[in-house]
Short mmCIF file of C-alpha atoms and ligand atoms in Angstrom, two decimals:
data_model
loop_
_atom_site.label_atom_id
_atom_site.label_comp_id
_atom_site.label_asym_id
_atom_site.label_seq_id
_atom_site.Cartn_x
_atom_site.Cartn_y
_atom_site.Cartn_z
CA UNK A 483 -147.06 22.39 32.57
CA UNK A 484 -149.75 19.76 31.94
CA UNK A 485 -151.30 17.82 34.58
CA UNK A 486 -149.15 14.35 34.94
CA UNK A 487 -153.09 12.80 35.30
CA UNK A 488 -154.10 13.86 31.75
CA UNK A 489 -151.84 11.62 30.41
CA UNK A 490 -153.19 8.46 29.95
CA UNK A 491 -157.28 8.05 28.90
CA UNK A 492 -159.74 5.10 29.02
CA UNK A 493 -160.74 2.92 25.84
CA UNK A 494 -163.04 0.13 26.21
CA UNK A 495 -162.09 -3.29 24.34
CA UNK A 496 -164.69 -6.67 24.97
CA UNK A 497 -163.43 -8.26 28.18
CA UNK A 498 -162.81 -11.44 26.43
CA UNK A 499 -160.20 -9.91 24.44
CA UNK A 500 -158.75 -8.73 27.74
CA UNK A 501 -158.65 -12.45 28.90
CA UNK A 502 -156.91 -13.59 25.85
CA UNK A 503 -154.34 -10.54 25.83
CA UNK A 504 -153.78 -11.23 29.73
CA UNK A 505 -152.63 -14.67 29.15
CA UNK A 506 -150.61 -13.26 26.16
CA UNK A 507 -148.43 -11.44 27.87
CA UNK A 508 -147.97 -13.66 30.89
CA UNK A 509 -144.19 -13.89 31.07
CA UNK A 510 -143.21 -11.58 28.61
CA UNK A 511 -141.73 -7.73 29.31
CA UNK A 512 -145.52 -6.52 29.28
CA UNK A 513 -146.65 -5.59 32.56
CA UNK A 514 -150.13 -4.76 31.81
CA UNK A 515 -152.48 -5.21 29.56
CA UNK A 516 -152.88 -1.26 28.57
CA UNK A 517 -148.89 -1.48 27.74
CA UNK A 518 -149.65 -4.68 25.27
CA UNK A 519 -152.60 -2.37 24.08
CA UNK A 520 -150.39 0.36 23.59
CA UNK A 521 -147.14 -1.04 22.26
CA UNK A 522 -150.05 -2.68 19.61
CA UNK A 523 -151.56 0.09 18.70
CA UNK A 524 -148.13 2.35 17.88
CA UNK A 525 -146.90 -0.61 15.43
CA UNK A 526 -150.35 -0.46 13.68
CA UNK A 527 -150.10 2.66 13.29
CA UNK A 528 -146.67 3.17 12.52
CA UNK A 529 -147.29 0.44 9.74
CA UNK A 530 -149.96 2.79 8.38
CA UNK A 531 -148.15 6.08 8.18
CA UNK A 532 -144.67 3.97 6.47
CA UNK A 533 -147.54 3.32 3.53
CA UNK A 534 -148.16 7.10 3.07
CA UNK A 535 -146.13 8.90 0.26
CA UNK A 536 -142.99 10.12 0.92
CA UNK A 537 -142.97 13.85 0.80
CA UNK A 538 -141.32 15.45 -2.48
CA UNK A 539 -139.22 18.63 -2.65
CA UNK A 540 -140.05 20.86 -6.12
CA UNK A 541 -137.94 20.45 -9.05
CA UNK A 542 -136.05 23.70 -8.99
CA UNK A 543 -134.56 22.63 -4.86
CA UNK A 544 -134.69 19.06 -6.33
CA UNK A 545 -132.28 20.02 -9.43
CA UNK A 546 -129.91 22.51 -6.56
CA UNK A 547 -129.56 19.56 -5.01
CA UNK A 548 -128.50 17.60 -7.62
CA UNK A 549 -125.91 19.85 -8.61
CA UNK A 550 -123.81 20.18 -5.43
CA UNK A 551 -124.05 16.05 -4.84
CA UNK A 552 -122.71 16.34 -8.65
CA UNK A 553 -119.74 18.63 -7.58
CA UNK A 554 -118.83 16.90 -4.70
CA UNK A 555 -118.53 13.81 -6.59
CA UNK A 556 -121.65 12.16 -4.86
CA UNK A 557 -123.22 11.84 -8.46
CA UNK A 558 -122.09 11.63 -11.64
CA UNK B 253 -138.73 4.32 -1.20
CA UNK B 254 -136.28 5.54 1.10
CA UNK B 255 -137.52 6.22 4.79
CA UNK B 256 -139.93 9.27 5.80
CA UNK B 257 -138.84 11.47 7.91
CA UNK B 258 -139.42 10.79 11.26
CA UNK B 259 -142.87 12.30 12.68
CA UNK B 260 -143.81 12.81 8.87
CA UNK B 261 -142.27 15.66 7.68
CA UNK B 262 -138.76 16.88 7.04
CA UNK B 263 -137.96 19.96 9.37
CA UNK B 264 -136.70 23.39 7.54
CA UNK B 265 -135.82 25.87 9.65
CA UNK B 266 -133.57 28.17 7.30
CA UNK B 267 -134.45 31.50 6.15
CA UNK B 268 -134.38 33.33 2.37
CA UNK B 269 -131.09 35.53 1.86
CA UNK B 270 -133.57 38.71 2.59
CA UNK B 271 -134.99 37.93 5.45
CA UNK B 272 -131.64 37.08 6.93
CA UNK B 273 -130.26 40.62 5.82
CA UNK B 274 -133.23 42.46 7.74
CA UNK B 275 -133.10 40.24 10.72
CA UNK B 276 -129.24 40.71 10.95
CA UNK B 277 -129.68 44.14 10.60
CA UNK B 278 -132.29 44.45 13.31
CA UNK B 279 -130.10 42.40 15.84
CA UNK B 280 -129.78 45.33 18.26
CA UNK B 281 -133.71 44.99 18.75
CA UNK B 282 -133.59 41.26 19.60
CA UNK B 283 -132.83 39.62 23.06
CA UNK B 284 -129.22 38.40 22.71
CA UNK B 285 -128.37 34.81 24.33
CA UNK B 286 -125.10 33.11 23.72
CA UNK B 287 -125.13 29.73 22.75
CA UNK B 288 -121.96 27.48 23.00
CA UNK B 289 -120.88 25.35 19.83
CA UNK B 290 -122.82 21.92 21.12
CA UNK B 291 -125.79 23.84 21.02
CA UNK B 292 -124.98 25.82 18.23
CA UNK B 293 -124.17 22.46 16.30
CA UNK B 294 -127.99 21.04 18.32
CA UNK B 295 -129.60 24.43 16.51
CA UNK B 296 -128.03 22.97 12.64
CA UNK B 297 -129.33 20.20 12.59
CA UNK B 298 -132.77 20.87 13.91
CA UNK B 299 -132.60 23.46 11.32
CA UNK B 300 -131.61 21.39 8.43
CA UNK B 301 -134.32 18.43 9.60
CA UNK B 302 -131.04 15.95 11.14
CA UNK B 303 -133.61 15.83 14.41
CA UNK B 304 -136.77 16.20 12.61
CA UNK B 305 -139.63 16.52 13.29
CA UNK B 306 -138.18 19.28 16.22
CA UNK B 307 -138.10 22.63 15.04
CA UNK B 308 -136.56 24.26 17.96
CA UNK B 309 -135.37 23.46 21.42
CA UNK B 310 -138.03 21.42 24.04
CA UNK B 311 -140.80 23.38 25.41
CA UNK B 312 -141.63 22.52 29.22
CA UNK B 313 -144.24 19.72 28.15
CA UNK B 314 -142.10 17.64 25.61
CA UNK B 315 -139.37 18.12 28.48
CA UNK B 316 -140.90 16.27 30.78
CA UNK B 317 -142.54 13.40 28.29
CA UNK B 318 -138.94 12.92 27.07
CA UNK B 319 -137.61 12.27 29.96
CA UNK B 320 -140.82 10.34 32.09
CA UNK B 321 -141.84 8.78 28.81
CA UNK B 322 -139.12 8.83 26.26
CA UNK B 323 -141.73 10.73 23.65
CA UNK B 324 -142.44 13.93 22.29
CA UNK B 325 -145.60 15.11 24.02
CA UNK B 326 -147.39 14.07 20.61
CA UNK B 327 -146.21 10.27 21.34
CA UNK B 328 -143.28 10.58 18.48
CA UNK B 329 -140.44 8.25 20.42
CA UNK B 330 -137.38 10.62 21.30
CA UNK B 331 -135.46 9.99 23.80
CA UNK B 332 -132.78 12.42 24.04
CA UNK B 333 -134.11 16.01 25.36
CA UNK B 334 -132.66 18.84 22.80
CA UNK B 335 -132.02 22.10 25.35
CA UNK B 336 -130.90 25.54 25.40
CA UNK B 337 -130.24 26.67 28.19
CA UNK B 338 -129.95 30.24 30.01
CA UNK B 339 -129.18 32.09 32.57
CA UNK B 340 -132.17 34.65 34.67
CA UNK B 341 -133.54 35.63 30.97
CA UNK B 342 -133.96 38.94 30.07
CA UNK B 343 -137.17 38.13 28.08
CA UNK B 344 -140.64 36.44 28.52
CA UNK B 345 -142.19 34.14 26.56
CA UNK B 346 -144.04 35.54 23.38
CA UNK B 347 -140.58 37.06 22.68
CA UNK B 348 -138.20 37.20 19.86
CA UNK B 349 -134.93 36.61 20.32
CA UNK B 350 -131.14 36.23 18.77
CA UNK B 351 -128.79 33.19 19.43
CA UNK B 352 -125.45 33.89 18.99
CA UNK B 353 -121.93 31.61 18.74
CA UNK B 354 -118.79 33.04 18.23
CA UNK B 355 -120.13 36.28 18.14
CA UNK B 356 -122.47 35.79 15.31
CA UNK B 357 -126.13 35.84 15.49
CA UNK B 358 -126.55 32.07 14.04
CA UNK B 359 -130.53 31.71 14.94
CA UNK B 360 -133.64 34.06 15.93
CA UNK B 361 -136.05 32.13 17.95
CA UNK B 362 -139.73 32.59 19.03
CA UNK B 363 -139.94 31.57 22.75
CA UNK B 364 -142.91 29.66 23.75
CA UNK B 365 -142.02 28.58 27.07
CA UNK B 366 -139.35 29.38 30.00
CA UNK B 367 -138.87 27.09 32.71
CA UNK B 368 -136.53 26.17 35.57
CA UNK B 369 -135.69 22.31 36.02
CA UNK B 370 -134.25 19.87 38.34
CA UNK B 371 -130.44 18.90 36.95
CA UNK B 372 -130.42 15.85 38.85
CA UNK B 373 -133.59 14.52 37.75
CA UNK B 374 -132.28 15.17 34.16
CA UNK B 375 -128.90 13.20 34.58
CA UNK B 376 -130.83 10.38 35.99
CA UNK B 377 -133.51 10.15 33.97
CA UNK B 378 -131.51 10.40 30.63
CA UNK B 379 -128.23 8.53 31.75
CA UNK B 380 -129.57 6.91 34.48
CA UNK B 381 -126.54 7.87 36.67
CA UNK B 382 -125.99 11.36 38.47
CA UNK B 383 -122.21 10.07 39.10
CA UNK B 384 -120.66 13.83 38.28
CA UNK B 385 -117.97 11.63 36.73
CA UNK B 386 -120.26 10.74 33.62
CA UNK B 387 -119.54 13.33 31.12
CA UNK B 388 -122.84 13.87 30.07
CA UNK B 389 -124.05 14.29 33.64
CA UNK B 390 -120.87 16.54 33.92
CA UNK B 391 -122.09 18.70 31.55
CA UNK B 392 -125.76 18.93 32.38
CA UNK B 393 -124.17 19.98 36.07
CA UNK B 394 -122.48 23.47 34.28
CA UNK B 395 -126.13 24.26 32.03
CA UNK B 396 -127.38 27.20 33.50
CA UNK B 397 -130.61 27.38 35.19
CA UNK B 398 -133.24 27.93 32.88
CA UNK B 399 -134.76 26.19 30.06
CA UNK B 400 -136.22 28.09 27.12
CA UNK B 401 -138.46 26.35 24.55
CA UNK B 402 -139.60 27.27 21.12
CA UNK B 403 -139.15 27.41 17.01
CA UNK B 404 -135.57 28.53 15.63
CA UNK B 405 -135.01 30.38 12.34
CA UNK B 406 -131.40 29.60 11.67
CA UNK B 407 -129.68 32.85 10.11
CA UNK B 408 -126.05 31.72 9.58
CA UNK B 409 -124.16 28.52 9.36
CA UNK B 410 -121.89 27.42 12.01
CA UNK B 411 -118.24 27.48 10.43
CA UNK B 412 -117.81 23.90 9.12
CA UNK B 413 -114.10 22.33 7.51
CA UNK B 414 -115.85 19.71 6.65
CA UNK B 415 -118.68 20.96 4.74
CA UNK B 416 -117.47 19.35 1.35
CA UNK B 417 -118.55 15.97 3.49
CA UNK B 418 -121.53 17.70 5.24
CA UNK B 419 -124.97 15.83 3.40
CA UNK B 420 -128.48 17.17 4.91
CA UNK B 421 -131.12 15.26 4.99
CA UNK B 422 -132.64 16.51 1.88
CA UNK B 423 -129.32 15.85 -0.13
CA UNK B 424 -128.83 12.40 1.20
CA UNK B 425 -132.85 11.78 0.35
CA UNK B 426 -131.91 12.36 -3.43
CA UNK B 427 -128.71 10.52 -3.51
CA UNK B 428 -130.22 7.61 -2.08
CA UNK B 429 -133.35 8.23 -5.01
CA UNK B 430 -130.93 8.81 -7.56
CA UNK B 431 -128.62 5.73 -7.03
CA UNK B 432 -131.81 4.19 -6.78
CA UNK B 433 -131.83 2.63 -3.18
CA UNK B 434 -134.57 1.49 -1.41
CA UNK B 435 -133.27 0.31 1.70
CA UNK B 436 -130.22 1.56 3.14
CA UNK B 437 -128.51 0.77 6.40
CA UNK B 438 -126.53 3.71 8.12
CA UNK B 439 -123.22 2.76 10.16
CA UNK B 440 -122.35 5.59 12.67
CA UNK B 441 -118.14 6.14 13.61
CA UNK B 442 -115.69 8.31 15.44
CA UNK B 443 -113.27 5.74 14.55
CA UNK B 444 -110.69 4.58 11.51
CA UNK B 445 -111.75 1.42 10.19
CA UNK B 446 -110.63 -1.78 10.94
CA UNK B 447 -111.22 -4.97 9.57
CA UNK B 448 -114.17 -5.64 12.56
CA UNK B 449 -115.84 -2.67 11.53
CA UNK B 450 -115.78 -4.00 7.63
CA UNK B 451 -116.85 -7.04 9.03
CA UNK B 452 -120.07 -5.28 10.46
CA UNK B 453 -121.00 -3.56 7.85
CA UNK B 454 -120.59 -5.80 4.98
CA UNK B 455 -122.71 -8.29 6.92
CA UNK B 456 -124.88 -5.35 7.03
CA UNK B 457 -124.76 -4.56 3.34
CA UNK B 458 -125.59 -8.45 2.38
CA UNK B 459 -129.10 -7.69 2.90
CA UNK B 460 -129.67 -4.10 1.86
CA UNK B 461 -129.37 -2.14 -1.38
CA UNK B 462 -127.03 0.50 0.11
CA UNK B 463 -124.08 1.42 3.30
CA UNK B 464 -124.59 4.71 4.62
CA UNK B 465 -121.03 5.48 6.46
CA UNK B 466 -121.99 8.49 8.48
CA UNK B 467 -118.85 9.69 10.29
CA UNK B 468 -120.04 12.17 13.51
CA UNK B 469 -117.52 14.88 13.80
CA UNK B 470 -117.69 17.08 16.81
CA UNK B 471 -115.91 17.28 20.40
CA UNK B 472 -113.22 15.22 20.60
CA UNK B 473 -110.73 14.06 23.47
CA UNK B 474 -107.20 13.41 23.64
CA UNK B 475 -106.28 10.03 22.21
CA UNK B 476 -109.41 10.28 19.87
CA UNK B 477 -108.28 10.05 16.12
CA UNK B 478 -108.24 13.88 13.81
CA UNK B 479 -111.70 14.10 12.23
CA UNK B 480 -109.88 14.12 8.52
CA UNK B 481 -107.63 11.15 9.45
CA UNK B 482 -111.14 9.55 9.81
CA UNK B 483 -112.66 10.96 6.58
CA UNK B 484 -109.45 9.94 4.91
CA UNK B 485 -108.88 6.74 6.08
CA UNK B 486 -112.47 5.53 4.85
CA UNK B 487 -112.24 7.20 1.29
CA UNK B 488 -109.34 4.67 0.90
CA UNK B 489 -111.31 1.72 2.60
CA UNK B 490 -113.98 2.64 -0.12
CA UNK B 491 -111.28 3.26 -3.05
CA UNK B 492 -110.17 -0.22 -2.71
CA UNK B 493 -112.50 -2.17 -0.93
CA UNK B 494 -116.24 -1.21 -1.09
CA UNK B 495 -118.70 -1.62 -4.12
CA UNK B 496 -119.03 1.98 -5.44
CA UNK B 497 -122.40 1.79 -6.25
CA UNK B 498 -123.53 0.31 -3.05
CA UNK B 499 -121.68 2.56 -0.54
CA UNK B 500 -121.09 6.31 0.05
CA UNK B 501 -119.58 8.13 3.35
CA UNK B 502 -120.85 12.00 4.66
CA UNK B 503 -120.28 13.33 7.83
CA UNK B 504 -122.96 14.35 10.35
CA UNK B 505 -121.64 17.26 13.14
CA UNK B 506 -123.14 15.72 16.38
CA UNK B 507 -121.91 16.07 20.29
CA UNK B 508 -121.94 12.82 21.62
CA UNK B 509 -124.16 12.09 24.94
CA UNK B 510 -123.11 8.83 26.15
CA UNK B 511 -126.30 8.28 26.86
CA UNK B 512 -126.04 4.63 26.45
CA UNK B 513 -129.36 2.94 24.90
CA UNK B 514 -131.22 6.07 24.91
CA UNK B 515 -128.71 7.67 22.83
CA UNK B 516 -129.07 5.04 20.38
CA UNK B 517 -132.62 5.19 19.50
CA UNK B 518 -131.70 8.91 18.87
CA UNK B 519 -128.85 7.98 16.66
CA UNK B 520 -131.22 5.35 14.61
CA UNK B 521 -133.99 8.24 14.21
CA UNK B 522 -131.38 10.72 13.23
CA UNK B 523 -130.29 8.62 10.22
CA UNK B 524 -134.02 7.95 9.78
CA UNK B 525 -133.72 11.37 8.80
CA UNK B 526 -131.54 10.99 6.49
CA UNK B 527 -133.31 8.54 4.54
CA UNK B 528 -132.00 4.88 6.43
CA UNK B 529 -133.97 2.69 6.61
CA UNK B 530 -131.60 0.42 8.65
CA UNK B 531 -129.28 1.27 11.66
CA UNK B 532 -126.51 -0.88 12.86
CA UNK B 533 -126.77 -0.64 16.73
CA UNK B 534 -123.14 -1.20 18.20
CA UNK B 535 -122.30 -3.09 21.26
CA UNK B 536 -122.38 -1.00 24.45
CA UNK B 537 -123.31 1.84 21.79
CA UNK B 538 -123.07 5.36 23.15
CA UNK B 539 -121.61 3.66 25.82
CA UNK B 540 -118.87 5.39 28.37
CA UNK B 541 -117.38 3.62 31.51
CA UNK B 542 -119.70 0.49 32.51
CA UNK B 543 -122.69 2.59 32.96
CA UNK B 544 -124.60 0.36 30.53
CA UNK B 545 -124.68 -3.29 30.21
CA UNK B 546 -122.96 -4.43 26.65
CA UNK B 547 -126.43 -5.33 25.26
CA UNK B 548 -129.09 -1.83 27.23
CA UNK B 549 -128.74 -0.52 23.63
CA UNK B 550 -129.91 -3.62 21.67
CA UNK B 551 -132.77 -4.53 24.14
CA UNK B 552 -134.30 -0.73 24.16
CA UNK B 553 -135.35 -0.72 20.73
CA UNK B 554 -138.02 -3.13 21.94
CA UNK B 555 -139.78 -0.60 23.01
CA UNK B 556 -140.40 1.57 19.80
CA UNK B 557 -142.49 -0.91 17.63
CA UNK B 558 -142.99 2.60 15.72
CA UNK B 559 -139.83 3.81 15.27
CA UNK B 560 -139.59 3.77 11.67
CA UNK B 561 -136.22 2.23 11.14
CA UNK B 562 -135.03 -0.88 11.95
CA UNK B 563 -132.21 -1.47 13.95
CA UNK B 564 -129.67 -4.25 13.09
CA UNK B 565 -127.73 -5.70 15.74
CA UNK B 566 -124.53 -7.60 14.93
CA UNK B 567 -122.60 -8.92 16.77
CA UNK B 568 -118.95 -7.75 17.74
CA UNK B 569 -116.35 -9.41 15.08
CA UNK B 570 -113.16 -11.02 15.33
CA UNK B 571 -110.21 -12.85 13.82
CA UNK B 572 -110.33 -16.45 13.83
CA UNK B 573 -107.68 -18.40 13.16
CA UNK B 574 -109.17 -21.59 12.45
CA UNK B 575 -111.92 -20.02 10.50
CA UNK B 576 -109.27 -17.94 8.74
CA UNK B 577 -111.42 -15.03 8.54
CA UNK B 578 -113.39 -12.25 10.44
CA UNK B 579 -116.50 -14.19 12.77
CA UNK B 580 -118.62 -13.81 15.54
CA UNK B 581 -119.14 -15.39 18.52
CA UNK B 582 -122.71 -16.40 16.66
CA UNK B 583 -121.12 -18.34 13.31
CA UNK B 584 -117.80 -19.64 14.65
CA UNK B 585 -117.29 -22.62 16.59
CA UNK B 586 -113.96 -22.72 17.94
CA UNK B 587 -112.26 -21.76 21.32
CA UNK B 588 -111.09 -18.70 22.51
CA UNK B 589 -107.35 -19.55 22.22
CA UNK B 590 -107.96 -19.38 18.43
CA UNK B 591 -109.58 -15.97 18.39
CA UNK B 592 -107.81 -12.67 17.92
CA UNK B 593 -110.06 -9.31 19.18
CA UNK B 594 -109.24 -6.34 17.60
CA UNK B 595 -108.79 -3.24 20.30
CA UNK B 596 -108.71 0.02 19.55
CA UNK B 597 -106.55 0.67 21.87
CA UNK B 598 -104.22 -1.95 20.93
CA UNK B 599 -104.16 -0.48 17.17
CA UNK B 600 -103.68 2.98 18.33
CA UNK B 601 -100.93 1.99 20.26
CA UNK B 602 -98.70 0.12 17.15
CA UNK B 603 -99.75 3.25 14.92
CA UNK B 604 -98.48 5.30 17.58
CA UNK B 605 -94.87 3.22 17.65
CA UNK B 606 -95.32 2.99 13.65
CA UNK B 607 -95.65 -0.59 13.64
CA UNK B 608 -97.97 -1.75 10.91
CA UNK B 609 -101.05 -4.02 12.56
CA UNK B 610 -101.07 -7.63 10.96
CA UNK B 611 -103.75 -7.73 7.59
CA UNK B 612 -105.88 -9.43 9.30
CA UNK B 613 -107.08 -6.20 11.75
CA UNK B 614 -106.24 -2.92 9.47
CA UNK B 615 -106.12 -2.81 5.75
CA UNK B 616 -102.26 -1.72 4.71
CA UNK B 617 -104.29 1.18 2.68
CA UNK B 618 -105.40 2.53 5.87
CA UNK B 619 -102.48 2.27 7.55
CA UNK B 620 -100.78 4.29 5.31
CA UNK B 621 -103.19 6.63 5.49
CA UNK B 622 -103.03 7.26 9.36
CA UNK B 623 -99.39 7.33 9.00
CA UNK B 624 -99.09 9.92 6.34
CA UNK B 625 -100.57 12.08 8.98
CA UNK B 626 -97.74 13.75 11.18
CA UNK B 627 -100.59 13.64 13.98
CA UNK B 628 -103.23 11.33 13.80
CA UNK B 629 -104.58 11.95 17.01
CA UNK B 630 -106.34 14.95 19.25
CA UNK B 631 -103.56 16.00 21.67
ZN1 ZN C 1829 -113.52 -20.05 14.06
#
């Protein structure tokens, strides 16, 4: 089982940004300013990855598949 | 572009005709465990990608991030841990082993990790209860003691009645391509449709190139309507009432959690899987008793900005008589004396004492439907 401590690491962001994200999240569900950082960072990323290119199946499984949504009257 | 899978890739956990052959024939060298059918059902769909990017049951570490941190240990959001458990195993991890349901070996799988766990701490964490009377605390109560983690190979399909309606993720991926959708919104049901649930998902529609009915068959309860009266009862909703090129219906096999708001980000990422790319989130969905407040489900999905679909949350619909239409509390102005709610339990019981609902509540298409059935309903 991992060690519950090595879950979380340090980053270091210019303490002026920390000011202005501390005010941010003053009265909003963010409790601190690493969970702002965090929640942040996920939809950035997130954002990124959507961009990527869907992955492709090969036209043989592509043209199997085809068929049965065909027969079961999914496609015409 | 349709969605991508969630975590990146589309799981595939099935195996070529040969290799099933010499497996099955080499089941007398293999571990045996026994699997019951929610697991069994858990197993096909991490197989066929429904819960990608798993491809087998939690190992210790993505146990305990699920549950403390509602992520996979690799910080993909899941919420609902995906277990098989067993009794004092007669293996060790490194280990090959057979899962069999119904007597047939339906998965071999490569254990990475055995561990014991604290049932409690499970119930509360997931469904935030340990009430015994919560049936998804019920059942984690009779799991056996152990918890074995690892990839699954899955050999043989579970027996399915409904496989003419069964899409997998890859099929649905292609029909959504091929009709050419690029954003579709999925609609989850164990229910016939009434004119609420239209209501909802032609709002729904409005803004999206494509309705994604996705029925979930699987353990039912007495009162609960027959899976085909379901299936049946939407094919004439769609016959006569939905744009064909901008709606389709397949069934997903699924045991239901009531897990409440957890359970619904693992609903959304399931149809993720399926291509969505837009999940209608129910009131109180996943819900049981009043475990969860009417709106735990809505609020949660604040904290996935990553979650790769996008939940849509509309509000509950009613009959308005002043409006002379279906509303919600949002768009319709008038008082409560003017408003007709449509219960379930209400329509059950006039189908029940063959009285046909009012228009206004249940298409007369559908009601025909439930009432050519000598039995609508699990006894
Ligand atoms: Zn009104």
């Amino acid at each position: 089982m991992s060690d519950e401590k090595r879950k979380y690491t340090t980053v270091s962001i210019p303490v002026q940004l920390y000011e202005k994200i501390k005010q941010r999240i003053e009265g909003t569900g963010f409790t601190s300013v690493s969970d702002y950082v965090t929640y942040v960072l996920r939809e950035v990323l997130a954002s990124l990855e959507e961009e990527e290119k869907e992955e492709v199946f090969s036209k043989e499984e592509e043209e199997k598949v085809k068929e049965r949504l065909r027969a079961l009257g999914y496609l015409d | 572009m349709v969605s991508r899978p969630h975590g990146g890739r589309l799981v595939r956990r099935t195996v070529s005709d040969n290799t099933r052959e010499r497996i099955v024939g080499e089941q007398h060298e293999y571990p045996a465990v026994t699997i019951d059918r929610g697991t069994a059902i858990d197993l096909e769909n991490i197989a066929h990608g429904v819960y990608s990017p798993l491809d087998g049951f939690l190992t210790g570490e993505d146990y305990e991030s699920v549950l403390d941190h509602m992520r996979l240990s690799d910080d993909t959001p899941w919420t609902i841990p995906v277990l098989l458990d067993a009794d004092e195993p007669g293996f060790v991890e490194g280990d090959a082993i057979l899962l069999f349901h119904a007597g047939t070996p339906v998965a071999r799988m490569h254990v990475e990790d055995i561990y014991r766990y604290d049932k409690r701490h499970l119930a509360l964490k997931v469904f935030g209860t340990d009430d015994p009377e919560h049936p998804g605390v019920m059942k984690v109560h009779s799991m056996n003691d152990y918890l074995v983690g690892g990839e699954i190979e899955l050999l043989n399909e579970i027996p399915n009645e409904f496989g003419r309606y069964t899409l997998r993720p890859v099929e649905t991926r292609v029909l959504f391509r091929e009709r050419g959708w690029d954003t579709v919104v999925a609609f989850q049901t164990r229910n016939v449709p009434h004119t609420g649930h239209e209501y909802v998902q032609k709002a729904a529609l409005t803004f999206v190139d494509g309705l994604f009915i996705n029925p979930v068959l699987g353990k039912k309860k007495p009162g609960d309507y027959r899976d085909e009266v379901i299936i049946k009862a939407y094919e004439v909703l769609f016959e006569h009432y939905y744009p064909k090129d901008a709606a389709t219906l397949a069934t997903v096999r699924y045991e239901m959690r009531y897990a409440g708001p957890r359970e619904a980000i693992h609903h959304a990422i399931m149809r993720k899987n399926f291509g969505c790319t837009h999940f209608i989130v129910g009131r109180d969905h996943a819900g049981v008793g009043d475990y969860y407040g009417p709106y735990d489900a809505w609020k949660i999905f604040d904290e996935f900005p990553d979650l790769g679909i996008t939940p849509m949350f509309i509000r509950e619909a009613f009959y308005c008589r002043k409006c002379a239409g279906m509303v919600n509390a949002k768009i319709c102005p008038h008082g409560g004396e003017h408003h007709e709610k449509i219960s379930g339990t209400r329509l059950r019981r006039m189908i029940t004492g063959g009285i046909q609902p009012p228009e206004h509540l249940m298409r007369p298409e559908v009601f025909e439907v439930i009432s050519s059935f000598e039995k609508p309903f699990v006894e």
